[in-house]
JSON list of C-alpha atoms in Angstrom, two decimals:
[
{"chain": "A", "resi": 265, "resn": "MET", "atom": "CA", "xyz": [-7.79, 16.97, 4.55]},
{"chain": "A", "resi": 266, "resn": "ASP", "atom": "CA", "xyz": [-4.55, 18.24, 6.08]},
{"chain": "A", "resi": 267, "resn": "GLY", "atom": "CA", "xyz": [-2.15, 15.94, 7.82]},
{"chain": "A", "resi": 268, "resn": "MET", "atom": "CA", "xyz": [-2.44, 12.66, 5.88]},
{"chain": "A", "resi": 269, "resn": "ARG", "atom": "CA", "xyz": [-0.18, 9.84, 7.11]},
{"chain": "A", "resi": 270, "resn": "VAL", "atom": "CA", "xyz": [1.07, 7.58, 4.32]},
{"chain": "A", "resi": 271, "resn": "PHE", "atom": "CA", "xyz": [2.87, 4.29, 4.92]},
{"chain": "A", "resi": 272, "resn": "VAL", "atom": "CA", "xyz": [4.70, 2.68, 2.00]},
{"chain": "A", "resi": 273, "resn": "THR", "atom": "CA", "xyz": [6.04, -0.87, 2.09]},
{"chain": "A", "resi": 274, "resn": "VAL", "atom": "CA", "xyz": [8.02, -2.99, -0.35]},
{"chain": "A", "resi": 275, "resn": "GLY", "atom": "CA", "xyz": [8.24, -5.95, 2.03]},
{"chain": "A", "resi": 276, "resn": "THR", "atom": "CA", "xyz": [11.48, -7.92, 1.77]},
{"chain": "A", "resi": 277, "resn": "THR", "atom": "CA", "xyz": [11.99, -7.08, -1.91]},
{"chain": "A", "resi": 278, "resn": "GLN", "atom": "CA", "xyz": [13.67, -4.22, -3.72]},
{"chain": "A", "resi": 279, "resn": "PHE", "atom": "CA", "xyz": [11.25, -1.98, -5.58]},
{"chain": "A", "resi": 280, "resn": "ASP", "atom": "CA", "xyz": [13.22, 1.16, -6.41]},
{"chain": "A", "resi": 281, "resn": "GLY", "atom": "CA", "xyz": [10.52, 2.50, -8.77]},
{"chain": "A", "resi": 282, "resn": "LEU", "atom": "CA", "xyz": [7.93, 2.60, -5.99]},
{"chain": "A", "resi": 283, "resn": "VAL", "atom": "CA", "xyz": [10.32, 4.11, -3.45]},
{"chain": "A", "resi": 284, "resn": "GLN", "atom": "CA", "xyz": [11.50, 6.75, -5.93]},
{"chain": "A", "resi": 285, "resn": "ALA", "atom": "CA", "xyz": [7.91, 7.66, -6.85]},
{"chain": "A", "resi": 286, "resn": "VAL", "atom": "CA", "xyz": [6.78, 8.25, -3.24]},
{"chain": "A", "resi": 287, "resn": "THR", "atom": "CA", "xyz": [9.94, 10.12, -2.26]},
{"chain": "A", "resi": 288, "resn": "SER", "atom": "CA", "xyz": [9.87, 12.43, -5.27]},
{"chain": "A", "resi": 289, "resn": "THR", "atom": "CA", "xyz": [9.12, 16.14, -5.08]},
{"chain": "A", "resi": 290, "resn": "GLU", "atom": "CA", "xyz": [6.20, 15.52, -7.47]},
{"chain": "A", "resi": 291, "resn": "PHE", "atom": "CA", "xyz": [4.55, 13.18, -4.95]},
{"chain": "A", "resi": 292, "resn": "LEU", "atom": "CA", "xyz": [5.50, 15.03, -1.75]},
{"chain": "A", "resi": 293, "resn": "GLU", "atom": "CA", "xyz": [4.50, 18.46, -3.02]},
{"chain": "A", "resi": 294, "resn": "GLY", "atom": "CA", "xyz": [2.09, 17.81, -5.86]},
{"chain": "A", "resi": 295, "resn": "CYS", "atom": "CA", "xyz": [-0.11, 15.08, -4.37]},
{"chain": "A", "resi": 296, "resn": "LEU", "atom": "CA", "xyz": [-0.07, 15.25, -0.58]},
{"chain": "A", "resi": 297, "resn": "PRO", "atom": "CA", "xyz": [-1.91, 17.79, 1.55]},
{"chain": "A", "resi": 298, "resn": "PRO", "atom": "CA", "xyz": [0.20, 20.11, 3.71]},
{"chain": "A", "resi": 299, "resn": "GLN", "atom": "CA", "xyz": [1.58, 18.77, 6.98]},
{"chain": "A", "resi": 300, "resn": "SER", "atom": "CA", "xyz": [1.43, 15.14, 5.85]},
{"chain": "A", "resi": 301, "resn": "GLU", "atom": "CA", "xyz": [3.82, 12.41, 6.92]},
{"chain": "A", "resi": 302, "resn": "VAL", "atom": "CA", "xyz": [5.33, 9.74, 4.69]},
{"chain": "A", "resi": 303, "resn": "VAL", "atom": "CA", "xyz": [6.95, 6.64, 6.18]},
{"chain": "A", "resi": 304, "resn": "VAL", "atom": "CA", "xyz": [8.75, 4.38, 3.71]},
{"chain": "A", "resi": 305, "resn": "GLN", "atom": "CA", "xyz": [9.85, 0.80, 4.38]},
{"chain": "A", "resi": 306, "resn": "TYR", "atom": "CA", "xyz": [12.33, 0.35, 1.51]},
{"chain": "A", "resi": 307, "resn": "GLY", "atom": "CA", "xyz": [13.45, -3.27, 2.00]},
{"chain": "A", "resi": 308, "resn": "ARG", "atom": "CA", "xyz": [16.60, -4.37, 0.17]},
{"chain": "A", "resi": 309, "resn": "GLY", "atom": "CA", "xyz": [16.86, -1.21, -1.90]},
{"chain": "A", "resi": 310, "resn": "PRO", "atom": "CA", "xyz": [19.14, 1.75, -1.29]},
{"chain": "A", "resi": 311, "resn": "VAL", "atom": "CA", "xyz": [18.31, 4.28, 1.40]},
{"chain": "A", "resi": 312, "resn": "PRO", "atom": "CA", "xyz": [15.99, 6.74, -0.35]},
{"chain": "A", "resi": 313, "resn": "SER", "atom": "CA", "xyz": [16.67, 10.42, -0.71]},
{"chain": "A", "resi": 314, "resn": "PHE", "atom": "CA", "xyz": [13.54, 12.49, -0.33]},
{"chain": "A", "resi": 315, "resn": "GLY", "atom": "CA", "xyz": [12.54, 15.26, -2.69]},
{"chain": "A", "resi": 316, "resn": "ASN", "atom": "CA", "xyz": [11.78, 18.76, -1.51]},
{"chain": "A", "resi": 317, "resn": "SER", "atom": "CA", "xyz": [8.42, 19.90, -0.25]},
{"chain": "A", "resi": 318, "resn": "LYS", "atom": "CA", "xyz": [7.37, 23.40, 0.69]},
{"chain": "A", "resi": 319, "resn": "GLN", "atom": "CA", "xyz": [4.30, 21.97, 2.41]},
{"chain": "A", "resi": 320, "resn": "ASP", "atom": "CA", "xyz": [5.98, 20.83, 5.61]},
{"chain": "A", "resi": 321, "resn": "VAL", "atom": "CA", "xyz": [5.74, 17.12, 4.77]},
{"chain": "A", "resi": 322, "resn": "LYS", "atom": "CA", "xyz": [7.58, 14.96, 7.31]},
{"chain": "A", "resi": 323, "resn": "VAL", "atom": "CA", "xyz": [9.47, 11.98, 5.92]},
{"chain": "A", "resi": 324, "resn": "ARG", "atom": "CA", "xyz": [11.04, 8.91, 7.49]},
{"chain": "A", "resi": 325, "resn": "ALA", "atom": "CA", "xyz": [12.46, 5.68, 6.07]},
{"chain": "A", "resi": 326, "resn": "PHE", "atom": "CA", "xyz": [13.71, 2.32, 7.32]},
{"chain": "A", "resi": 327, "resn": "ASP", "atom": "CA", "xyz": [14.75, -0.94, 5.70]},
{"chain": "A", "resi": 328, "resn": "PHE", "atom": "CA", "xyz": [13.15, -3.73, 7.75]},
{"chain": "A", "resi": 329, "resn": "SER", "atom": "CA", "xyz": [11.13, -4.18, 10.92]},
{"chain": "A", "resi": 330, "resn": "ASN", "atom": "CA", "xyz": [9.90, -7.21, 12.85]},
{"chain": "A", "resi": 331, "resn": "SER", "atom": "CA", "xyz": [6.35, -5.95, 12.40]},
{"chain": "A", "resi": 332, "resn": "LEU", "atom": "CA", "xyz": [4.73, -3.32, 10.22]},
{"chain": "A", "resi": 333, "resn": "GLN", "atom": "CA", "xyz": [1.47, -3.43, 12.16]},
{"chain": "A", "resi": 334, "resn": "ASP", "atom": "CA", "xyz": [2.08, -0.24, 14.13]},
{"chain": "A", "resi": 335, "resn": "GLU", "atom": "CA", "xyz": [2.95, 1.71, 10.98]},
{"chain": "A", "resi": 336, "resn": "MET", "atom": "CA", "xyz": [-0.13, 0.37, 9.21]},
{"chain": "A", "resi": 337, "resn": "GLU", "atom": "CA", "xyz": [-2.43, 1.12, 12.14]},
{"chain": "A", "resi": 338, "resn": "HIS", "atom": "CA", "xyz": [-1.34, 4.76, 12.25]},
{"chain": "A", "resi": 339, "resn": "ALA", "atom": "CA", "xyz": [-1.55, 5.34, 8.48]},
{"chain": "A", "resi": 340, "resn": "ASN", "atom": "CA", "xyz": [-4.49, 6.88, 6.64]},
{"chain": "A", "resi": 341, "resn": "LEU", "atom": "CA", "xyz": [-3.19, 5.43, 3.39]},
{"chain": "A", "resi": 342, "resn": "ILE", "atom": "CA", "xyz": [-1.10, 2.30, 2.84]},
{"chain": "A", "resi": 343, "resn": "ILE", "atom": "CA", "xyz": [0.83, 1.94, -0.41]},
{"chain": "A", "resi": 344, "resn": "SER", "atom": "CA", "xyz": [2.22, -1.56, -0.87]},
{"chain": "A", "resi": 345, "resn": "HIS", "atom": "CA", "xyz": [4.01, -3.69, -3.41]},
{"chain": "A", "resi": 346, "resn": "ALA", "atom": "CA", "xyz": [1.87, -6.58, -4.69]},
{"chain": "A", "resi": 347, "resn": "GLY", "atom": "CA", "xyz": [3.28, -9.29, -2.42]},
{"chain": "A", "resi": 348, "resn": "ALA", "atom": "CA", "xyz": [0.53, -11.44, -0.91]},
{"chain": "A", "resi": 349, "resn": "GLY", "atom": "CA", "xyz": [1.89, -11.16, 2.64]},
{"chain": "A", "resi": 350, "resn": "SER", "atom": "CA", "xyz": [2.07, -7.37, 2.55]},
{"chain": "A", "resi": 351, "resn": "ILE", "atom": "CA", "xyz": [-1.38, -7.05, 1.00]},
{"chain": "A", "resi": 352, "resn": "MET", "atom": "CA", "xyz": [-2.95, -9.35, 3.57]},
{"chain": "A", "resi": 353, "resn": "GLU", "atom": "CA", "xyz": [-1.23, -7.54, 6.44]},
{"chain": "A", "resi": 354, "resn": "ALA", "atom": "CA", "xyz": [-2.46, -4.20, 5.09]},
{"chain": "A", "resi": 355, "resn": "LEU", "atom": "CA", "xyz": [-6.03, -5.51, 4.70]},
{"chain": "A", "resi": 356, "resn": "GLY", "atom": "CA", "xyz": [-6.05, -7.39, 7.99]},
{"chain": "A", "resi": 357, "resn": "PRO", "atom": "CA", "xyz": [-7.89, -6.21, 11.08]},
{"chain": "A", "resi": 358, "resn": "SER", "atom": "CA", "xyz": [-6.05, -4.41, 13.82]},
{"chain": "A", "resi": 359, "resn": "SER", "atom": "CA", "xyz": [-4.96, -6.67, 16.64]},
{"chain": "A", "resi": 360, "resn": "SER", "atom": "CA", "xyz": [-3.88, -3.85, 18.93]},
{"chain": "A", "resi": 361, "resn": "SER", "atom": "CA", "xyz": [-5.53, -4.23, 22.31]},
{"chain": "A", "resi": 362, "resn": "SER", "atom": "CA", "xyz": [-6.17, -0.49, 22.49]},
{"chain": "A", "resi": 363, "resn": "THR", "atom": "CA", "xyz": [-8.23, -0.54, 19.30]},
{"chain": "A", "resi": 364, "resn": "LYS", "atom": "CA", "xyz": [-9.85, -3.99, 19.38]},
{"chain": "A", "resi": 365, "resn": "ASN", "atom": "CA", "xyz": [-13.20, -2.83, 20.66]},
{"chain": "A", "resi": 366, "resn": "GLN", "atom": "CA", "xyz": [-13.31, 0.46, 18.77]},
{"chain": "A", "resi": 367, "resn": "LYS", "atom": "CA", "xyz": [-14.60, 0.84, 15.21]},
{"chain": "A", "resi": 368, "resn": "GLN", "atom": "CA", "xyz": [-11.58, 1.90, 13.18]},
{"chain": "A", "resi": 369, "resn": "PRO", "atom": "CA", "xyz": [-11.93, 3.86, 9.95]},
{"chain": "A", "resi": 370, "resn": "LEU", "atom": "CA", "xyz": [-11.32, 1.71, 6.90]},
{"chain": "A", "resi": 371, "resn": "LYS", "atom": "CA", "xyz": [-7.90, 2.33, 5.42]},
{"chain": "A", "resi": 372, "resn": "THR", "atom": "CA", "xyz": [-7.30, 2.72, 1.73]},
{"chain": "A", "resi": 373, "resn": "VAL", "atom": "CA", "xyz": [-4.79, 0.18, 0.47]},
{"chain": "A", "resi": 374, "resn": "VAL", "atom": "CA", "xyz": [-3.06, 0.98, -2.81]},
{"chain": "A", "resi": 375, "resn": "VAL", "atom": "CA", "xyz": [-1.19, -1.91, -4.41]},
{"chain": "A", "resi": 376, "resn": "VAL", "atom": "CA", "xyz": [1.53, -1.07, -6.92]},
{"chain": "A", "resi": 377, "resn": "ILE", "atom": "CA", "xyz": [2.48, -3.75, -9.42]},
{"chain": "A", "resi": 378, "resn": "HIS", "atom": "CA", "xyz": [6.20, -4.52, -9.79]},
{"chain": "A", "resi": 379, "resn": "ALA", "atom": "CA", "xyz": [6.14, -5.87, -13.33]},
{"chain": "A", "resi": 380, "resn": "ALA", "atom": "CA", "xyz": [9.86, -6.74, -13.35]},
{"chain": "A", "resi": 381, "resn": "LEU", "atom": "CA", "xyz": [9.58, -9.20, -10.43]},
{"chain": "A", "resi": 382, "resn": "MET", "atom": "CA", "xyz": [6.34, -10.96, -10.94]},
{"chain": "A", "resi": 383, "resn": "ASP", "atom": "CA", "xyz": [5.34, -14.10, -12.72]},
{"chain": "A", "resi": 384, "resn": "ASN", "atom": "CA", "xyz": [1.75, -12.85, -13.17]},
{"chain": "A", "resi": 385, "resn": "HIS", "atom": "CA", "xyz": [0.70, -14.21, -9.75]},
{"chain": "A", "resi": 386, "resn": "GLN", "atom": "CA", "xyz": [0.99, -10.80, -8.10]},
{"chain": "A", "resi": 387, "resn": "LEU", "atom": "CA", "xyz": [-1.02, -9.15, -10.85]},
{"chain": "A", "resi": 388, "resn": "GLU", "atom": "CA", "xyz": [-3.72, -11.82, -10.67]},
{"chain": "A", "resi": 389, "resn": "LEU", "atom": "CA", "xyz": [-4.06, -11.53, -6.90]},
{"chain": "A", "resi": 390, "resn": "ALA", "atom": "CA", "xyz": [-4.11, -7.73, -7.02]},
{"chain": "A", "resi": 391, "resn": "ASN", "atom": "CA", "xyz": [-6.71, -7.74, -9.80]},
{"chain": "A", "resi": 392, "resn": "ALA", "atom": "CA", "xyz": [-8.90, -10.22, -7.89]},
{"chain": "A", "resi": 393, "resn": "LEU", "atom": "CA", "xyz": [-8.86, -8.03, -4.76]},
{"chain": "A", "resi": 394, "resn": "GLU", "atom": "CA", "xyz": [-9.44, -4.91, -6.83]},
{"chain": "A", "resi": 395, "resn": "ARG", "atom": "CA", "xyz": [-12.47, -6.47, -8.59]},
{"chain": "A", "resi": 396, "resn": "ARG", "atom": "CA", "xyz": [-13.92, -7.19, -5.15]},
{"chain": "A", "resi": 397, "resn": "GLY", "atom": "CA", "xyz": [-13.40, -3.54, -4.15]},
{"chain": "A", "resi": 398, "resn": "HIS", "atom": "CA", "xyz": [-10.84, -4.15, -1.38]},
{"chain": "A", "resi": 399, "resn": "ILE", "atom": "CA", "xyz": [-7.82, -2.37, -2.90]},
{"chain": "A", "resi": 400, "resn": "PHE", "atom": "CA", "xyz": [-6.89, 0.26, -5.46]},
{"chain": "A", "resi": 401, "resn": "VAL", "atom": "CA", "xyz": [-4.32, -1.00, -7.99]},
{"chain": "A", "resi": 402, "resn": "VAL", "atom": "CA", "xyz": [-1.69, 1.13, -9.70]},
{"chain": "A", "resi": 403, "resn": "HIS", "atom": "CA", "xyz": [0.10, -0.61, -12.57]},
{"chain": "A", "resi": 404, "resn": "ASP", "atom": "CA", "xyz": [3.10, 1.71, -12.78]},
{"chain": "A", "resi": 405, "resn": "PRO", "atom": "CA", "xyz": [4.63, 3.49, -9.76]},
{"chain": "A", "resi": 406, "resn": "ILE", "atom": "CA", "xyz": [5.25, 6.66, -11.77]},
{"chain": "A", "resi": 407, "resn": "LEU", "atom": "CA", "xyz": [1.47, 7.17, -11.81]},
{"chain": "A", "resi": 408, "resn": "LEU", "atom": "CA", "xyz": [1.63, 7.91, -8.07]},
{"chain": "A", "resi": 409, "resn": "GLN", "atom": "CA", "xyz": [3.32, 11.21, -8.94]},
{"chain": "A", "resi": 410, "resn": "GLN", "atom": "CA", "xyz": [0.27, 12.39, -10.89]},
{"chain": "A", "resi": 411, "resn": "PRO", "atom": "CA", "xyz": [-2.28, 14.45, -8.94]},
{"chain": "A", "resi": 412, "resn": "GLU", "atom": "CA", "xyz": [-5.13, 12.84, -10.93]},
{"chain": "A", "resi": 413, "resn": "THR", "atom": "CA", "xyz": [-4.13, 9.35, -9.74]},
{"chain": "A", "resi": 414, "resn": "PHE", "atom": "CA", "xyz": [-3.94, 10.62, -6.18]},
{"chain": "A", "resi": 415, "resn": "ARG", "atom": "CA", "xyz": [-7.41, 12.18, -6.49]},
{"chain": "A", "resi": 416, "resn": "GLN", "atom": "CA", "xyz": [-8.75, 8.81, -7.67]},
{"chain": "A", "resi": 417, "resn": "ILE", "atom": "CA", "xyz": [-7.11, 7.11, -4.69]},
{"chain": "A", "resi": 418, "resn": "GLN", "atom": "CA", "xyz": [-8.69, 9.62, -2.28]},
{"chain": "A", "resi": 419, "resn": "GLN", "atom": "CA", "xyz": [-12.12, 9.06, -3.84]},
{"chain": "A", "resi": 420, "resn": "PHE", "atom": "CA", "xyz": [-11.83, 5.26, -3.65]},
{"chain": "A", "resi": 421, "resn": "CYS", "atom": "CA", "xyz": [-14.18, 3.74, -1.06]},
{"chain": "A", "resi": 422, "resn": "PRO", "atom": "CA", "xyz": [-12.83, 0.30, -0.12]},
{"chain": "A", "resi": 423, "resn": "ILE", "atom": "CA", "xyz": [-15.04, -2.61, 0.79]},
{"chain": "A", "resi": 424, "resn": "PRO", "atom": "CA", "xyz": [-13.93, -4.22, 4.07]},
{"chain": "A", "resi": 425, "resn": "PHE", "atom": "CA", "xyz": [-11.96, -7.43, 3.67]},
{"chain": "A", "resi": 426, "resn": "SER", "atom": "CA", "xyz": [-13.16, -10.03, 6.13]},
{"chain": "A", "resi": 427, "resn": "GLY", "atom": "CA", "xyz": [-10.40, -12.59, 5.55]},
{"chain": "A", "resi": 428, "resn": "GLY", "atom": "CA", "xyz": [-12.10, -14.56, 2.84]},
{"chain": "A", "resi": 429, "resn": "ASP", "atom": "CA", "xyz": [-14.35, -14.36, -0.15]},
{"chain": "A", "resi": 430, "resn": "GLY", "atom": "CA", "xyz": [-17.97, -15.21, 0.49]},
{"chain": "A", "resi": 431, "resn": "GLY", "atom": "CA", "xyz": [-17.00, -17.74, 3.14]},
{"chain": "A", "resi": 432, "resn": "LEU", "atom": "CA", "xyz": [-14.02, -19.04, 1.19]},
{"chain": "A", "resi": 433, "resn": "ASP", "atom": "CA", "xyz": [-10.61, -18.85, 2.77]},
{"chain": "A", "resi": 434, "resn": "PHE", "atom": "CA", "xyz": [-7.72, -16.92, 1.25]},
{"chain": "A", "resi": 435, "resn": "ALA", "atom": "CA", "xyz": [-6.06, -20.05, -0.16]},
{"chain": "A", "resi": 436, "resn": "THR", "atom": "CA", "xyz": [-9.23, -20.87, -2.10]},
{"chain": "A", "resi": 437, "resn": "LEU", "atom": "CA", "xyz": [-9.35, -17.33, -3.50]},
{"chain": "A", "resi": 438, "resn": "VAL", "atom": "CA", "xyz": [-5.75, -17.64, -4.71]},
{"chain": "A", "resi": 439, "resn": "HIS", "atom": "CA", "xyz": [-6.31, -21.10, -6.16]},
{"chain": "A", "resi": 440, "resn": "ASP", "atom": "CA", "xyz": [-9.41, -19.92, -8.02]},
{"chain": "A", "resi": 441, "resn": "GLU", "atom": "CA", "xyz": [-7.65, -16.89, -9.45]},
{"chain": "A", "resi": 442, "resn": "LEU", "atom": "CA", "xyz": [-4.63, -18.91, -10.58]},
{"chain": "A", "resi": 443, "resn": "GLY", "atom": "CA", "xyz": [-6.73, -21.73, -11.99]},
{"chain": "A", "resi": 444, "resn": "LEU", "atom": "CA", "xyz": [-5.21, -24.29, -9.64]},
{"chain": "A", "resi": 445, "resn": "SER", "atom": "CA", "xyz": [-6.98, -27.15, -7.99]},
{"chain": "A", "resi": 446, "resn": "PRO", "atom": "CA", "xyz": [-6.77, -27.17, -4.18]},
{"chain": "A", "resi": 447, "resn": "GLU", "atom": "CA", "xyz": [-4.89, -30.06, -2.64]}
]
């Protein structure tokens, strides 16, 4: 599977551990197929320095963008922090007019938990979506540098997310997972 395109997003946060993991030589050379491309949206963190790769991996990074839709549409693999907005954007259907009527291949969405920032809500949401088969969860960004983790990601077959859970809307899913009563 040569030429994988990976898009990584941290949203509006700073998640140096995730950015460092996907810009490391271990990830670029040890996990990705030759001639891949990695695009990193690094948010509030420092501009990343990319490791070396002898496999002709192209790399690009930016801090913020008005929309990540184009990057997500062109990616084979999306790696995201566990923010609800980023997850939902990654799971959402394409709204591009050029692809609306065409069946698009299902993208693999990997959600990486940022334990230092969360108040358990990100973990609970990620676990709920993982149990339903929509995403692959990684609990420590350093695991992305391990070829075995990357093999598991490539073997993961996501279940399409249709914007709800058995007819329930997203807010109900979140309320149920957090044990809250809807208002």
